[in-house]
C-alpha positions as a printed Julia matrix, in Angstrom:
455×3 Matrix{Float64}:
 68.81  128.97  22.26
 69.52  131.1   19.17
 68.72  128.06  17.03
 65.39  127.55  18.81
 64.54  131.24  18.51
 65.34  131.25  14.75
 62.75  128.42  14.3
 60.13  130.35  16.28
 60.8   133.42  14.13
 60.0   131.5   10.97
 56.55  130.61  12.38
 55.34  134.13  11.67
 52.25  135.08  13.62
 51.05  131.47  14.34
 50.6   131.74  18.17
 49.54  128.19  18.69
 52.57  126.77  16.83
 54.89  129.03  18.68
 53.5   127.84  22.07
 53.72  124.22  21.06
 57.3   124.48  19.75
 58.37  126.45  22.77
 57.26  123.63  25.13
 59.94  121.41  23.59
 62.55  124.1   24.01
 62.02  125.22  27.69
 64.55  122.72  29.15
 67.44  124.41  27.23
 66.62  127.75  29.0
 66.47  126.01  32.41
 69.85  124.27  31.86
 71.58  127.66  31.02
 69.99  129.16  34.33
 71.58  126.2   36.29
 74.99  126.79  34.68
 74.92  130.62  35.42
 73.72  130.13  39.01
 76.52  127.64  39.53
 78.86  130.48  38.48
 77.08  132.87  40.81
 75.97  134.96  37.85
 72.44  135.74  39.28
 71.47  138.66  37.04
 72.52  136.84  33.85
 70.45  133.92  35.02
 67.48  136.19  35.53
 67.8   137.55  31.91
 67.71  133.88  30.75
 64.74  133.02  33.06
 62.84  135.99  31.4
 64.06  135.0   27.91
 62.59  131.48  28.52
 58.99  132.35  29.38
 55.84  133.76  27.68
 57.8   134.41  24.4
 54.78  133.64  22.11
 52.62  135.88  24.35
 55.02  138.81  24.17
 55.27  138.54  20.45
 51.46  138.31  20.12
 50.97  141.37  22.35
 53.77  143.38  20.66
 52.21  142.6   17.15
 48.82  143.84  18.46
 50.38  147.04  19.76
 52.39  147.72  16.55
 50.64  145.94  13.74
 53.01  147.31  11.14
 55.9   145.28  12.54
 57.22  142.42  10.47
 55.54  139.22  12.05
 58.74  137.25  11.44
 60.77  139.56  13.67
 61.16  138.21  17.1
 60.98  140.55  20.03
 64.26  140.85  21.94
 63.99  139.54  25.5
 64.69  142.24  28.16
 68.05  143.14  29.35
 68.86  143.56  33.08
 68.69  147.3   32.67
 65.18  147.06  31.07
 64.08  144.65  33.82
 65.06  147.14  36.4
 63.27  149.97  34.51
 60.11  147.93  34.51
 60.21  147.51  38.26
 60.64  151.27  38.61
 57.9   152.04  36.05
 55.5   149.68  37.84
 56.61  151.02  41.2
 56.45  147.42  42.47
 58.66  144.62  43.72
 58.88  141.88  41.12
 59.24  138.31  42.16
 60.16  135.83  39.48
 60.15  132.04  40.04
 61.86  129.34  38.03
 61.43  125.61  38.75
 64.54  123.61  38.0
 64.39  119.84  37.56
 66.98  117.18  37.25
 67.35  113.42  36.67
 67.3   111.36  39.93
 66.87  107.85  41.04
 63.42  107.73  42.71
 62.44  104.39  44.27
 65.21  102.73  42.2
 64.05  104.15  38.9
 65.64  107.04  36.98
 63.21  109.77  36.59
 62.83  113.54  36.27
 62.14  115.45  39.51
 62.15  118.89  40.93
 65.43  119.79  42.44
 65.49  123.62  43.03
 63.35  126.66  43.0
 65.12  129.84  41.85
 63.62  133.15  43.14
 64.69  136.64  42.01
 63.43  139.81  43.68
 63.69  143.09  41.64
 62.95  146.1   43.87
 61.61  149.42  42.42
 64.99  150.89  43.28
 66.66  148.45  40.81
 68.23  146.22  43.48
 68.19  142.5   42.4
 68.41  139.65  45.02
 68.36  135.99  44.49
 67.4   132.97  46.5
 67.45  129.25  45.91
 65.22  126.67  47.63
 65.94  122.93  47.66
 62.86  121.05  46.47
 64.32  117.56  46.81
 62.82  117.0   50.31
 59.33  117.13  48.62
 59.96  113.71  47.0
 62.66  112.34  49.36
 60.96  112.67  52.66
 57.58  114.3   52.32
 55.83  111.89  49.93
 54.88  114.38  47.34
 56.81  114.09  44.12
 56.89  117.66  42.87
 56.02  121.19  43.65
 53.02  120.74  41.42
 51.81  117.89  43.66
 52.03  120.18  46.68
 50.03  122.8   44.72
 47.32  120.28  43.8
 47.15  118.89  47.26
 46.7   122.42  48.65
 43.84  123.03  46.17
 42.23  119.74  47.29
 42.52  120.89  50.93
 40.71  124.13  50.01
 37.99  122.02  48.7
 38.46  122.94  44.98
 36.46  120.67  42.74
 38.0   119.34  39.49
 40.43  116.69  38.24
 43.14  117.39  40.82
 45.32  114.47  41.86
 45.36  113.85  45.58
 48.34  113.12  47.88
 49.05  109.52  48.71
 46.62  108.64  51.5
 49.34  107.44  53.84
 50.88  110.95  53.97
 49.68  112.36  57.33
 50.73  115.96  56.5
 48.66  116.3   53.33
 46.08  113.59  53.26
 43.28  115.33  55.3
 41.41  118.22  53.68
 41.08  119.75  57.14
 44.84  120.28  57.22
 44.66  123.23  54.81
 46.62  125.5   57.06
 49.65  123.08  56.92
 49.53  123.08  53.13
 49.43  126.86  52.9
 52.21  127.21  55.39
 54.35  124.7   53.49
 53.86  126.69  50.28
 54.67  129.9   52.19
 57.93  128.34  53.46
 58.95  127.46  49.85
 57.71  130.5   47.97
 57.78  133.42  50.31
 59.94  132.72  53.43
 63.27  132.74  51.61
 62.51  136.32  50.3
 60.16  137.69  53.0
 62.78  140.17  54.29
 63.11  141.58  50.74
 59.45  142.31  50.32
 58.09  145.88  51.13
 56.88  146.51  54.67
 54.19  149.09  53.48
 50.94  147.1   52.9
 49.87  149.25  49.85
 53.26  148.72  48.11
 52.69  146.32  45.21
 54.27  142.92  44.89
 54.01  141.33  41.4
 54.57  137.51  41.31
 55.75  136.04  38.01
 54.97  132.3   38.45
 55.98  129.31  36.35
 53.97  126.18  35.53
 51.8   124.94  38.37
 52.64  128.03  40.48
 50.06  129.88  38.27
 47.45  127.86  40.33
 48.78  129.03  43.66
 46.38  131.3   45.64
 49.26  133.63  46.75
 46.87  135.73  48.84
 46.07  132.84  51.14
 49.59  131.66  51.86
 50.2   131.62  55.59
 53.23  132.48  57.68
 54.0   130.87  60.98
 51.82  133.28  62.91
 48.75  132.3   60.75
 48.83  135.61  58.97
 47.69  135.53  55.31
 49.98  137.12  52.65
 47.26  139.47  51.53
 47.16  140.92  55.06
 50.74  142.18  54.55
 51.03  142.88  50.82
 49.09  144.16  47.83
 49.45  141.4   45.18
 49.26  141.0   41.51
 50.54  138.4   39.0
 51.98  138.49  35.51
 53.1   135.74  32.97
 56.51  137.56  32.56
 58.17  140.84  33.31
 58.13  141.79  29.59
 54.34  141.2   29.51
 54.1   144.0   32.12
 55.89  146.39  29.91
 53.34  145.64  27.11
 50.22  145.88  29.37
 51.56  149.31  30.53
 51.49  150.32  26.85
 47.95  148.89  26.51
 46.95  151.01  29.56
 48.11  154.14  27.8
 46.04  153.23  24.71
 42.98  152.54  26.83
 43.47  155.91  28.55
 43.4   157.53  25.11
 40.22  155.79  24.09
 38.58  157.31  27.32
 35.47  155.08  27.14
 32.81  155.48  29.81
 30.37  152.57  29.43
 30.32  149.79  31.99
 29.1   146.34  30.77
 27.75  144.17  33.6
 26.36  140.65  32.84
 24.89  138.27  35.5
 23.29  134.88  35.15
 22.39  134.8   31.46
 20.03  132.0   30.26
 22.53  129.19  30.46
 23.63  126.99  27.43
 23.84  123.34  27.67
 22.72  121.93  31.06
 24.55  124.46  33.19
 22.98  125.48  36.45
 21.44  128.88  36.87
 23.34  131.34  39.15
 20.79  133.4   41.1
 23.65  134.87  43.2
 25.33  136.11  39.91
 22.1   137.93  38.94
 22.11  139.71  42.38
 25.82  140.44  42.04
 25.27  142.03  38.55
 22.32  144.1   39.75
 24.27  145.36  42.75
 27.37  146.34  40.69
 25.23  147.88  37.86
 23.55  150.04  40.54
 26.92  151.43  41.68
 27.69  152.44  38.03
 24.07  153.52  37.36
 23.83  151.25  34.29
 21.41  148.43  33.52
 22.51  144.87  34.38
 22.18  142.38  31.52
 20.65  139.18  32.79
 18.63  136.15  31.52
 17.83  135.85  27.9
 19.14  139.34  27.23
 22.71  138.21  27.81
 23.19  136.53  24.44
 26.66  136.01  22.96
 25.74  138.36  20.05
 24.74  141.19  22.37
 27.74  140.91  24.71
 30.23  140.62  21.94
 28.83  143.75  20.25
 28.92  145.7   23.48
 32.44  144.7   24.63
 34.51  147.01  22.33
 32.52  150.06  23.68
 33.01  149.25  27.39
 35.61  150.72  29.84
 34.87  147.92  32.46
 33.5   144.45  31.53
 32.06  142.41  34.43
 30.9   138.91  33.55
 29.28  136.94  36.35
 28.43  133.55  34.8
 29.86  130.03  34.34
 33.46  129.51  33.13
 34.26  126.35  31.27
 37.79  125.05  31.46
 39.78  123.43  28.65
 42.92  121.85  30.13
 43.98  120.31  26.85
 44.13  123.03  24.36
 43.34  126.12  26.52
 41.72  128.03  23.74
 38.6   126.0   24.12
 38.02  127.55  27.65
 34.85  129.53  27.5
 32.41  131.94  29.19
 28.73  130.82  29.27
 26.36  133.36  27.64
 22.75  132.95  26.46
 22.46  131.06  23.09
 20.67  132.81  20.24
 20.21  132.08  16.54
 22.84  129.58  15.44
 25.41  130.09  18.23
 25.65  127.86  21.29
 26.11  130.67  23.69
 29.86  129.8   24.49
 32.31  132.62  23.96
 35.69  130.78  23.7
 39.13  132.02  24.48
 39.89  131.54  20.82
 37.09  133.89  19.77
 38.15  136.47  22.43
 41.61  136.47  20.95
 40.27  137.93  17.75
 38.45  140.83  19.54
 39.68  144.39  19.67
 38.85  145.73  23.13
 39.52  149.08  24.75
 38.44  148.13  28.32
 40.77  149.05  31.16
 39.54  146.06  33.28
 37.76  142.78  32.65
 36.5   140.85  35.68
 35.64  137.19  35.03
 33.45  136.48  37.96
 33.12  132.72  37.18
 34.56  129.51  38.17
 38.12  128.53  37.02
 38.58  131.51  34.66
 42.26  131.81  35.55
 42.93  128.27  34.59
 43.63  126.74  31.25
 46.44  124.75  29.64
 49.65  125.27  31.6
 52.58  125.76  29.29
 56.09  127.32  29.31
 54.25  130.31  27.75
 52.02  130.74  30.71
 48.35  129.77  31.05
 46.72  129.41  27.7
 43.14  130.39  28.4
 40.7   133.22  29.04
 43.01  135.71  30.82
 45.66  135.5   28.08
 42.99  136.03  25.4
 41.59  139.14  26.98
 45.02  140.65  27.52
 45.91  139.84  23.89
 42.66  141.54  22.84
 43.83  144.81  24.34
 42.89  144.7   28.05
 45.7   145.69  30.46
 44.05  144.31  33.73
 42.07  141.1   34.11
 40.69  139.64  37.33
 40.18  135.83  37.15
 39.43  132.98  39.51
 41.51  129.94  40.33
 38.48  127.75  41.4
 34.66  127.72  41.67
 33.58  130.18  44.5
 30.22  130.02  46.37
 27.71  132.25  44.67
 26.89  134.5   47.6
 30.53  134.99  48.65
 31.47  136.02  45.15
 28.68  138.57  45.02
 29.72  140.16  48.27
 33.43  140.3   47.48
 32.83  141.72  43.98
 30.4   144.36  45.22
 32.98  145.48  47.75
 35.73  145.46  45.19
 33.82  147.97  42.97
 32.86  150.16  45.93
 36.56  150.38  46.78
 37.48  151.02  43.11
 35.12  154.05  43.06
 37.1   155.66  45.86
 40.56  154.35  44.86
 41.56  153.85  41.23
 44.12  151.24  42.13
 42.68  147.83  41.24
 45.1   145.77  43.29
 44.52  147.79  46.45
 40.79  147.64  45.84
 40.86  143.83  45.51
 43.01  143.57  48.6
 40.53  145.63  50.69
 37.65  143.41  49.44
 39.48  140.3   50.53
 40.29  141.58  54.0
 36.63  141.84  54.87
 35.86  138.06  54.7
 39.22  137.4   56.4
 38.13  139.55  59.39
 34.9   137.45  59.54
 37.09  134.21  59.69
 35.62  133.19  56.31
 37.36  130.06  54.67
 39.95  130.81  52.02
 37.71  129.08  49.41
 35.31  132.03  49.7
 37.79  134.82  49.06
 41.28  133.71  47.87
 40.47  132.53  44.34
 40.57  135.89  42.58
 43.83  137.2   41.23
 44.71  140.42  39.25
 46.79  139.94  36.2
 48.52  142.93  34.66
 48.18  146.59  35.64
 47.17  147.87  38.98
 46.36  151.48  38.21
């Protein structure tokens, strides 16, 4: 591990190289976690799990917060004591996942498959608990091969469009899209049930999930227990790429508070580039939200890339209701659709956002698939990572394309809640509870997730 880290240190501030090199190194970190868990050293294994994720992201954020630092100095991964301090500072229960694989004979062939899921729970009091889940039944008896397959099957059952693989058709448990509840319950059994008694009983107490790999695509809010209750009905939920990223977004929040900006930037249904469909619901959404903040909504041909990029650094809240374009291969090609003007094509890419300097306390990407991108050991390389790197401590993104009218209603309710309660996570939870009470399908409300700071 020290050898790997010395190589990354020599890459300086080249984020893309660091991510790519780290992909080759992740197995070493997982192997040491296995060794430590076998020795019942659960806290040491937690330190390694944290050391083996989002390292390039952490170093990028740290360099942005302290530009004078030597770019070749790697940021030390957090100790157990620092992890406990972060849980206390966030006043939240942290839940960190680590997917462990191994070589097995599957259908007579030697292959790599998921073997266990490690889950650590760190309470605000500093108490650390550990649970391990056997993942082998997924490919031994349930006809899915990995946890990733189960996640993709669940997304298919929700009705998410996109290049998601489907379960084998002969599998009765996962083949029908109408069996969504079974998929959500199976994910709940794996991800939540082993730690359910460790989670807070007070609904406003925050739970921050730190996923890994395909778990970044899980709609945690919609996971269902045996009594058909959704997780969001019992808990206030956020996500983060790593515990150490939370430490840095907290520092970003302090900088944002000092900037004390007041402008709110609201964009909806700009004149679309390429052949993208117009979004009349996004225009109504933007106008309703702008009215709440007594600011004009930017729509149609006014929503050019040039105008939006100029306005972003002066805004406290940035709300973008438009199309999101997904780049699964490189991640940094993921983009937000804005109106073209002059020589630009209207697409604001994650790569371009990475170079912005923003002081907004919240960016809401009310567009399809804005929480997705290239899944790596460093987290999701895409729009959310770029906005956080540009200085934003809280980003709300979507895990799929949501119907236009449902998004408009949910987002308007979110901002109404936010005006009465500065806690973003609680405001999002309340906005999600309304469609649940109206028995709305999870596709209409469960896609949005808050990454970073709640308050």
